[in-house]
Amino acid sequence: MTGSRSLSSGLRALRPAAFGADPAGPRLERVRSSPNFADGSFRNPVASRTRPSASGLDLVRTYLRGDGRGRRAPVRPVPVHDGTAAALAAPPATGLRLTWMGHSSVLAEIDGSRVLFDPVWGERCSPFSFIGPKRLHPVPLPLAALGPVDVVVISHDHYDHLDMPTIKKLAGTDTVFAVPLGVGAHLERWGVSRERLRELDWQESTKVGGLTLTATPARHFCGRGLRNPQHALWASWTVVSERHRIYHSGDTGYFPGFKDIGAAHGPFDATMIQIGAYSEFWPDIHMTPQEGMRAHLDLQGGRPEGVMLPIHWGTFNLAPHAWAEPGEGTVTAARDAGARAALPRPGEPFEPAAAELPSEPWWRPVAKAPEGGWPEQASGGAPSEGTGDPETASAVS
């Protein structure tokens, strides 16, 4: 028995640091006692298939199919907002400002506090520096130039949401980390002290300064290593101050629970909703723009109130759909719902209460146009088409 324990300890020591760590001791006991944990793993709020429905060969064929390859990445440099640092130097006039940094990373300034969601400043969302989906645009602002952050919120432990190099840099600051149950094991391995962790199960809340943060359900899964026992939870998050309410979806498929979250914690001044990296091969764990808008409306009690910020798109190539499709889909879904959607360039701050929101389809000049052109082109608008055959990636996150 002693030899077996020694072998197990030795194998754990050889595990790459980027894989993180599995819950153990009191943390594992807390995981096992969660009402959302059954039969050895965390469970989704509704039945969900978390692995692709197609074979590996079918996925490869889909990614290599010639008619779609040229549209899965931008064909010219992605426009990143100039002047992010200068814009952030002054406080928001309305007390609430959001800055989308790309993918699911958002800086929220809310009534004097600063919340950073799913910060990924790395070049690849991968455990390795030489392989895996590579960033399609530079970060709008160096992490060190971002300034003090009161709390970092992590939705789940996939590489495009929990980035070890970024966390290691933030570990040297005074920030608090709010994470789903079990995820704290990764952060502790990377140098975050247990005293700075707020590790929550669904429906649990914590206070940081004048903010109340609540981990709310999501429909997804977890895992960073070769063996993923589902001992770390995934979550969406609400952040509530005295004057404002915001919501971050993390990664999730559509499910009826959005209505319950809205009833308990909404309506929201702004929702940050995952609308990219979807596929017919994994419909239960990621949303399309239309599903994302439906979730936004559910969160708002069925009314087109507040502002929806689409996230989880534009920065990494993680699915077979065209790179520009999530942006276009959001425009259509917002128009059809009569809802307000913000479409900022990476690094472009905006205040949800402002009369004018970022709305220009900035992705069109750098994307390969669809067959027949962009919607305005069909009625005589100016064309904007790129060419090329950029490298694609095939990771699902």
PDB file of N, CA and C in Angstrom, residues 283-341:
ATOM      1  N   PRO A 283     -24.400  20.659 -29.167  1.00  0.00           N
ATOM      2  CA  PRO A 283     -25.463  21.655 -28.969  1.00  0.00           C
ATOM      3  C   PRO A 283     -25.865  21.880 -27.520  1.00  0.00           C
ATOM      4  N   ASP A 284     -25.517  20.965 -26.620  1.00  0.00           N
ATOM      5  CA  ASP A 284     -25.961  21.075 -25.227  1.00  0.00           C
ATOM      6  C   ASP A 284     -25.076  21.976 -24.377  1.00  0.00           C
ATOM      7  N   ILE A 285     -23.875  22.305 -24.834  1.00  0.00           N
ATOM      8  CA  ILE A 285     -22.912  22.955 -23.938  1.00  0.00           C
ATOM      9  C   ILE A 285     -22.470  24.351 -24.388  1.00  0.00           C
ATOM     10  N   HIS A 286     -22.844  24.765 -25.593  1.00  0.00           N
ATOM     11  CA  HIS A 286     -22.585  26.126 -26.065  1.00  0.00           C
ATOM     12  C   HIS A 286     -23.838  26.653 -26.755  1.00  0.00           C
ATOM     13  N   MET A 287     -24.023  27.974 -26.737  1.00  0.00           N
ATOM     14  CA  MET A 287     -25.199  28.577 -27.347  1.00  0.00           C
ATOM     15  C   MET A 287     -24.872  29.261 -28.666  1.00  0.00           C
ATOM     16  N   THR A 288     -25.828  29.250 -29.564  1.00  0.00           N
ATOM     17  CA  THR A 288     -25.778  30.070 -30.769  1.00  0.00           C
ATOM     18  C   THR A 288     -26.178  31.496 -30.394  1.00  0.00           C
ATOM     19  N   PRO A 289     -25.954  32.479 -31.284  1.00  0.00           N
ATOM     20  CA  PRO A 289     -26.413  33.842 -30.976  1.00  0.00           C
ATOM     21  C   PRO A 289     -27.915  33.923 -30.701  1.00  0.00           C
ATOM     22  N   GLN A 290     -28.704  33.141 -31.423  1.00  0.00           N
ATOM     23  CA  GLN A 290     -30.151  33.160 -31.195  1.00  0.00           C
ATOM     24  C   GLN A 290     -30.495  32.606 -29.810  1.00  0.00           C
ATOM     25  N   GLU A 291     -29.824  31.534 -29.421  1.00  0.00           N
ATOM     26  CA  GLU A 291     -30.042  30.987 -28.080  1.00  0.00           C
ATOM     27  C   GLU A 291     -29.530  31.957 -27.019  1.00  0.00           C
ATOM     28  N   GLY A 292     -28.411  32.619 -27.309  1.00  0.00           N
ATOM     29  CA  GLY A 292     -27.879  33.597 -26.369  1.00  0.00           C
ATOM     30  C   GLY A 292     -28.836  34.741 -26.131  1.00  0.00           C
ATOM     31  N   MET A 293     -29.480  35.207 -27.205  1.00  0.00           N
ATOM     32  CA  MET A 293     -30.473  36.277 -27.039  1.00  0.00           C
ATOM     33  C   MET A 293     -31.680  35.768 -26.261  1.00  0.00           C
ATOM     34  N   ARG A 294     -32.072  34.546 -26.510  1.00  0.00           N
ATOM     35  CA  ARG A 294     -33.182  33.970 -25.744  1.00  0.00           C
ATOM     36  C   ARG A 294     -32.825  33.913 -24.265  1.00  0.00           C
ATOM     37  N   ALA A 295     -31.575  33.535 -23.950  1.00  0.00           N
ATOM     38  CA  ALA A 295     -31.127  33.511 -22.552  1.00  0.00           C
ATOM     39  C   ALA A 295     -31.161  34.915 -21.958  1.00  0.00           C
ATOM     40  N   HIS A 296     -30.697  35.903 -22.725  1.00  0.00           N
ATOM     41  CA  HIS A 296     -30.716  37.293 -22.253  1.00  0.00           C
ATOM     42  C   HIS A 296     -32.142  37.720 -21.897  1.00  0.00           C
ATOM     43  N   LEU A 297     -33.089  37.406 -22.762  1.00  0.00           N
ATOM     44  CA  LEU A 297     -34.480  37.780 -22.492  1.00  0.00           C
ATOM     45  C   LEU A 297     -35.018  37.046 -21.269  1.00  0.00           C
ATOM     46  N   ASP A 298     -34.682  35.765 -21.125  1.00  0.00           N
ATOM     47  CA  ASP A 298     -35.094  35.012 -19.935  1.00  0.00           C
ATOM     48  C   ASP A 298     -34.568  35.670 -18.662  1.00  0.00           C
ATOM     49  N   LEU A 299     -33.306  36.077 -18.704  1.00  0.00           N
ATOM     50  CA  LEU A 299     -32.686  36.709 -17.544  1.00  0.00           C
ATOM     51  C   LEU A 299     -33.346  38.042 -17.204  1.00  0.00           C
ATOM     52  N   GLN A 300     -33.997  38.659 -18.184  1.00  0.00           N
ATOM     53  CA  GLN A 300     -34.640  39.953 -17.993  1.00  0.00           C
ATOM     54  C   GLN A 300     -36.144  39.824 -17.805  1.00  0.00           C
ATOM     55  N   GLY A 301     -36.585  38.643 -17.421  1.00  0.00           N
ATOM     56  CA  GLY A 301     -38.002  38.449 -17.177  1.00  0.00           C
ATOM     57  C   GLY A 301     -38.838  38.465 -18.439  1.00  0.00           C
ATOM     58  N   GLY A 302     -38.216  38.121 -19.577  1.00  0.00           N
ATOM     59  CA  GLY A 302     -38.930  38.081 -20.843  1.00  0.00           C
ATOM     60  C   GLY A 302     -39.007  39.405 -21.560  1.00  0.00           C
ATOM     61  N   ARG A 303     -38.391  40.452 -20.990  1.00  0.00           N
ATOM     62  CA  ARG A 303     -38.454  41.787 -21.599  1.00  0.00           C
ATOM     63  C   ARG A 303     -37.104  42.163 -22.195  1.00  0.00           C
ATOM     64  N   PRO A 304     -37.099  42.914 -23.296  1.00  0.00           N
ATOM     65  CA  PRO A 304     -35.826  43.308 -23.926  1.00  0.00           C
ATOM     66  C   PRO A 304     -35.175  44.480 -23.204  1.00  0.00           C
ATOM     67  N   GLU A 305     -34.883  44.296 -21.928  1.00  0.00           N
ATOM     68  CA  GLU A 305     -34.289  45.360 -21.124  1.00  0.00           C
ATOM     69  C   GLU A 305     -32.787  45.140 -20.998  1.00  0.00           C
ATOM     70  N   GLY A 306     -32.091  46.170 -20.506  1.00  0.00           N
ATOM     71  CA  GLY A 306     -30.664  46.057 -20.322  1.00  0.00           C
ATOM     72  C   GLY A 306     -29.933  45.938 -21.651  1.00  0.00           C
ATOM     73  N   VAL A 307     -28.661  45.563 -21.560  1.00  0.00           N
ATOM     74  CA  VAL A 307     -27.801  45.447 -22.738  1.00  0.00           C
ATOM     75  C   VAL A 307     -27.151  44.070 -22.740  1.00  0.00           C
ATOM     76  N   MET A 308     -27.117  43.436 -23.893  1.00  0.00           N
ATOM     77  CA  MET A 308     -26.419  42.171 -24.039  1.00  0.00           C
ATOM     78  C   MET A 308     -25.061  42.414 -24.684  1.00  0.00           C
ATOM     79  N   LEU A 309     -24.005  41.920 -24.051  1.00  0.00           N
ATOM     80  CA  LEU A 309     -22.655  41.943 -24.613  1.00  0.00           C
ATOM     81  C   LEU A 309     -22.296  40.522 -25.034  1.00  0.00           C
ATOM     82  N   PRO A 310     -22.140  40.256 -26.331  1.00  0.00           N
ATOM     83  CA  PRO A 310     -21.760  38.907 -26.760  1.00  0.00           C
ATOM     84  C   PRO A 310     -20.299  38.621 -26.422  1.00  0.00           C
ATOM     85  N   ILE A 311     -20.059  37.450 -25.854  1.00  0.00           N
ATOM     86  CA  ILE A 311     -18.689  37.047 -25.502  1.00  0.00           C
ATOM     87  C   ILE A 311     -18.411  35.657 -26.055  1.00  0.00           C
ATOM     88  N   HIS A 312     -17.153  35.222 -25.881  1.00  0.00           N
ATOM     89  CA  HIS A 312     -16.707  33.893 -26.304  1.00  0.00           C
ATOM     90  C   HIS A 312     -16.653  33.783 -27.827  1.00  0.00           C
ATOM     91  N   TRP A 313     -16.106  34.810 -28.448  1.00  0.00           N
ATOM     92  CA  TRP A 313     -15.952  34.781 -29.891  1.00  0.00           C
ATOM     93  C   TRP A 313     -14.852  35.764 -30.283  1.00  0.00           C
ATOM     94  N   GLY A 314     -14.356  35.643 -31.514  1.00  0.00           N
ATOM     95  CA  GLY A 314     -13.460  36.631 -32.095  1.00  0.00           C
ATOM     96  C   GLY A 314     -11.994  36.494 -31.770  1.00  0.00           C
ATOM     97  N   THR A 315     -11.635  35.787 -30.692  1.00  0.00           N
ATOM     98  CA  THR A 315     -10.240  35.761 -30.239  1.00  0.00           C
ATOM     99  C   THR A 315      -9.541  34.449 -30.537  1.00  0.00           C
ATOM    100  N   PHE A 316     -10.253  33.336 -30.442  1.00  0.00           N
ATOM    101  CA  PHE A 316      -9.689  32.013 -30.727  1.00  0.00           C
ATOM    102  C   PHE A 316     -10.604  31.283 -31.708  1.00  0.00           C
ATOM    103  N   ASN A 317     -10.017  30.432 -32.513  1.00  0.00           N
ATOM    104  CA  ASN A 317     -10.774  29.643 -33.476  1.00  0.00           C
ATOM    105  C   ASN A 317     -11.066  28.289 -32.849  1.00  0.00           C
ATOM    106  N   LEU A 318     -12.289  28.091 -32.361  1.00  0.00           N
ATOM    107  CA  LEU A 318     -12.613  26.918 -31.553  1.00  0.00           C
ATOM    108  C   LEU A 318     -13.754  26.072 -32.107  1.00  0.00           C
ATOM    109  N   ALA A 319     -14.288  26.413 -33.273  1.00  0.00           N
ATOM    110  CA  ALA A 319     -15.443  25.687 -33.792  1.00  0.00           C
ATOM    111  C   ALA A 319     -15.483  25.790 -35.314  1.00  0.00           C
ATOM    112  N   PRO A 320     -16.311  24.955 -35.971  1.00  0.00           N
ATOM    113  CA  PRO A 320     -16.355  24.967 -37.435  1.00  0.00           C
ATOM    114  C   PRO A 320     -17.038  26.185 -38.054  1.00  0.00           C
ATOM    115  N   HIS A 321     -17.780  26.964 -37.279  1.00  0.00           N
ATOM    116  CA  HIS A 321     -18.509  28.068 -37.897  1.00  0.00           C
ATOM    117  C   HIS A 321     -17.561  29.185 -38.345  1.00  0.00           C
ATOM    118  N   ALA A 322     -18.048  30.040 -39.227  1.00  0.00           N
ATOM    119  CA  ALA A 322     -17.265  31.166 -39.713  1.00  0.00           C
ATOM    120  C   ALA A 322     -16.917  32.108 -38.567  1.00  0.00           C
ATOM    121  N   TRP A 323     -15.731  32.716 -38.637  1.00  0.00           N
ATOM    122  CA  TRP A 323     -15.247  33.589 -37.559  1.00  0.00           C
ATOM    123  C   TRP A 323     -16.213  34.742 -37.306  1.00  0.00           C
ATOM    124  N   ALA A 324     -16.780  35.325 -38.346  1.00  0.00           N
ATOM    125  CA  ALA A 324     -17.661  36.487 -38.199  1.00  0.00           C
ATOM    126  C   ALA A 324     -19.096  36.116 -37.869  1.00  0.00           C
ATOM    127  N   GLU A 325     -19.435  34.850 -37.929  1.00  0.00           N
ATOM    128  CA  GLU A 325     -20.834  34.441 -37.776  1.00  0.00           C
ATOM    129  C   GLU A 325     -21.449  34.821 -36.428  1.00  0.00           C
ATOM    130  N   PRO A 326     -20.743  34.676 -35.307  1.00  0.00           N
ATOM    131  CA  PRO A 326     -21.363  35.078 -34.031  1.00  0.00           C
ATOM    132  C   PRO A 326     -21.725  36.559 -33.982  1.00  0.00           C
ATOM    133  N   GLY A 327     -20.863  37.416 -34.542  1.00  0.00           N
ATOM    134  CA  GLY A 327     -21.186  38.834 -34.572  1.00  0.00           C
ATOM    135  C   GLY A 327     -22.414  39.115 -35.417  1.00  0.00           C
ATOM    136  N   GLU A 328     -22.444  38.548 -36.615  1.00  0.00           N
ATOM    137  CA  GLU A 328     -23.587  38.736 -37.501  1.00  0.00           C
ATOM    138  C   GLU A 328     -24.863  38.186 -36.864  1.00  0.00           C
ATOM    139  N   GLY A 329     -24.745  37.007 -36.245  1.00  0.00           N
ATOM    140  CA  GLY A 329     -25.906  36.395 -35.617  1.00  0.00           C
ATOM    141  C   GLY A 329     -26.452  37.220 -34.476  1.00  0.00           C
ATOM    142  N   THR A 330     -25.553  37.871 -33.734  1.00  0.00           N
ATOM    143  CA  THR A 330     -26.000  38.721 -32.627  1.00  0.00           C
ATOM    144  C   THR A 330     -26.758  39.933 -33.146  1.00  0.00           C
ATOM    145  N   VAL A 331     -26.258  40.536 -34.221  1.00  0.00           N
ATOM    146  CA  VAL A 331     -26.949  41.676 -34.820  1.00  0.00           C
ATOM    147  C   VAL A 331     -28.376  41.283 -35.203  1.00  0.00           C
ATOM    148  N   THR A 332     -28.505  40.129 -35.865  1.00  0.00           N
ATOM    149  CA  THR A 332     -29.829  39.670 -36.306  1.00  0.00           C
ATOM    150  C   THR A 332     -30.732  39.355 -35.120  1.00  0.00           C
ATOM    151  N   ALA A 333     -30.176  38.635 -34.133  1.00  0.00           N
ATOM    152  CA  ALA A 333     -30.983  38.237 -32.976  1.00  0.00           C
ATOM    153  C   ALA A 333     -31.460  39.453 -32.183  1.00  0.00           C
ATOM    154  N   ALA A 334     -30.599  40.463 -32.032  1.00  0.00           N
ATOM    155  CA  ALA A 334     -30.982  41.671 -31.301  1.00  0.00           C
ATOM    156  C   ALA A 334     -32.071  42.431 -32.049  1.00  0.00           C
ATOM    157  N   ARG A 335     -31.902  42.536 -33.367  1.00  0.00           N
ATOM    158  CA  ARG A 335     -32.915  43.228 -34.172  1.00  0.00           C
ATOM    159  C   ARG A 335     -34.265  42.523 -34.074  1.00  0.00           C
ATOM    160  N   ASP A 336     -34.245  41.202 -34.182  1.00  0.00           N
ATOM    161  CA  ASP A 336     -35.495  40.455 -34.144  1.00  0.00           C
ATOM    162  C   ASP A 336     -36.185  40.548 -32.785  1.00  0.00           C
ATOM    163  N   ALA A 337     -35.385  40.662 -31.712  1.00  0.00           N
ATOM    164  CA  ALA A 337     -35.954  40.718 -30.360  1.00  0.00           C
ATOM    165  C   ALA A 337     -36.267  42.141 -29.911  1.00  0.00           C
ATOM    166  N   GLY A 338     -35.811  43.127 -30.674  1.00  0.00           N
ATOM    167  CA  GLY A 338     -35.980  44.507 -30.238  1.00  0.00           C
ATOM    168  C   GLY A 338     -35.134  44.820 -29.018  1.00  0.00           C
ATOM    169  N   ALA A 339     -33.986  44.139 -28.892  1.00  0.00           N
ATOM    170  CA  ALA A 339     -33.118  44.283 -27.721  1.00  0.00           C
ATOM    171  C   ALA A 339     -31.877  45.098 -28.073  1.00  0.00           C
ATOM    172  N   ARG A 340     -31.232  45.634 -27.050  1.00  0.00           N
ATOM    173  CA  ARG A 340     -29.986  46.386 -27.230  1.00  0.00           C
ATOM    174  C   ARG A 340     -28.807  45.446 -27.060  1.00  0.00           C
ATOM    175  N   ALA A 341     -27.905  45.440 -28.044  1.00  0.00           N
ATOM    176  CA  ALA A 341     -26.679  44.650 -27.958  1.00  0.00           C
ATOM    177  C   ALA A 341     -25.499  45.571 -28.206  1.00  0.00           C
TER     178      ALA A 341
END
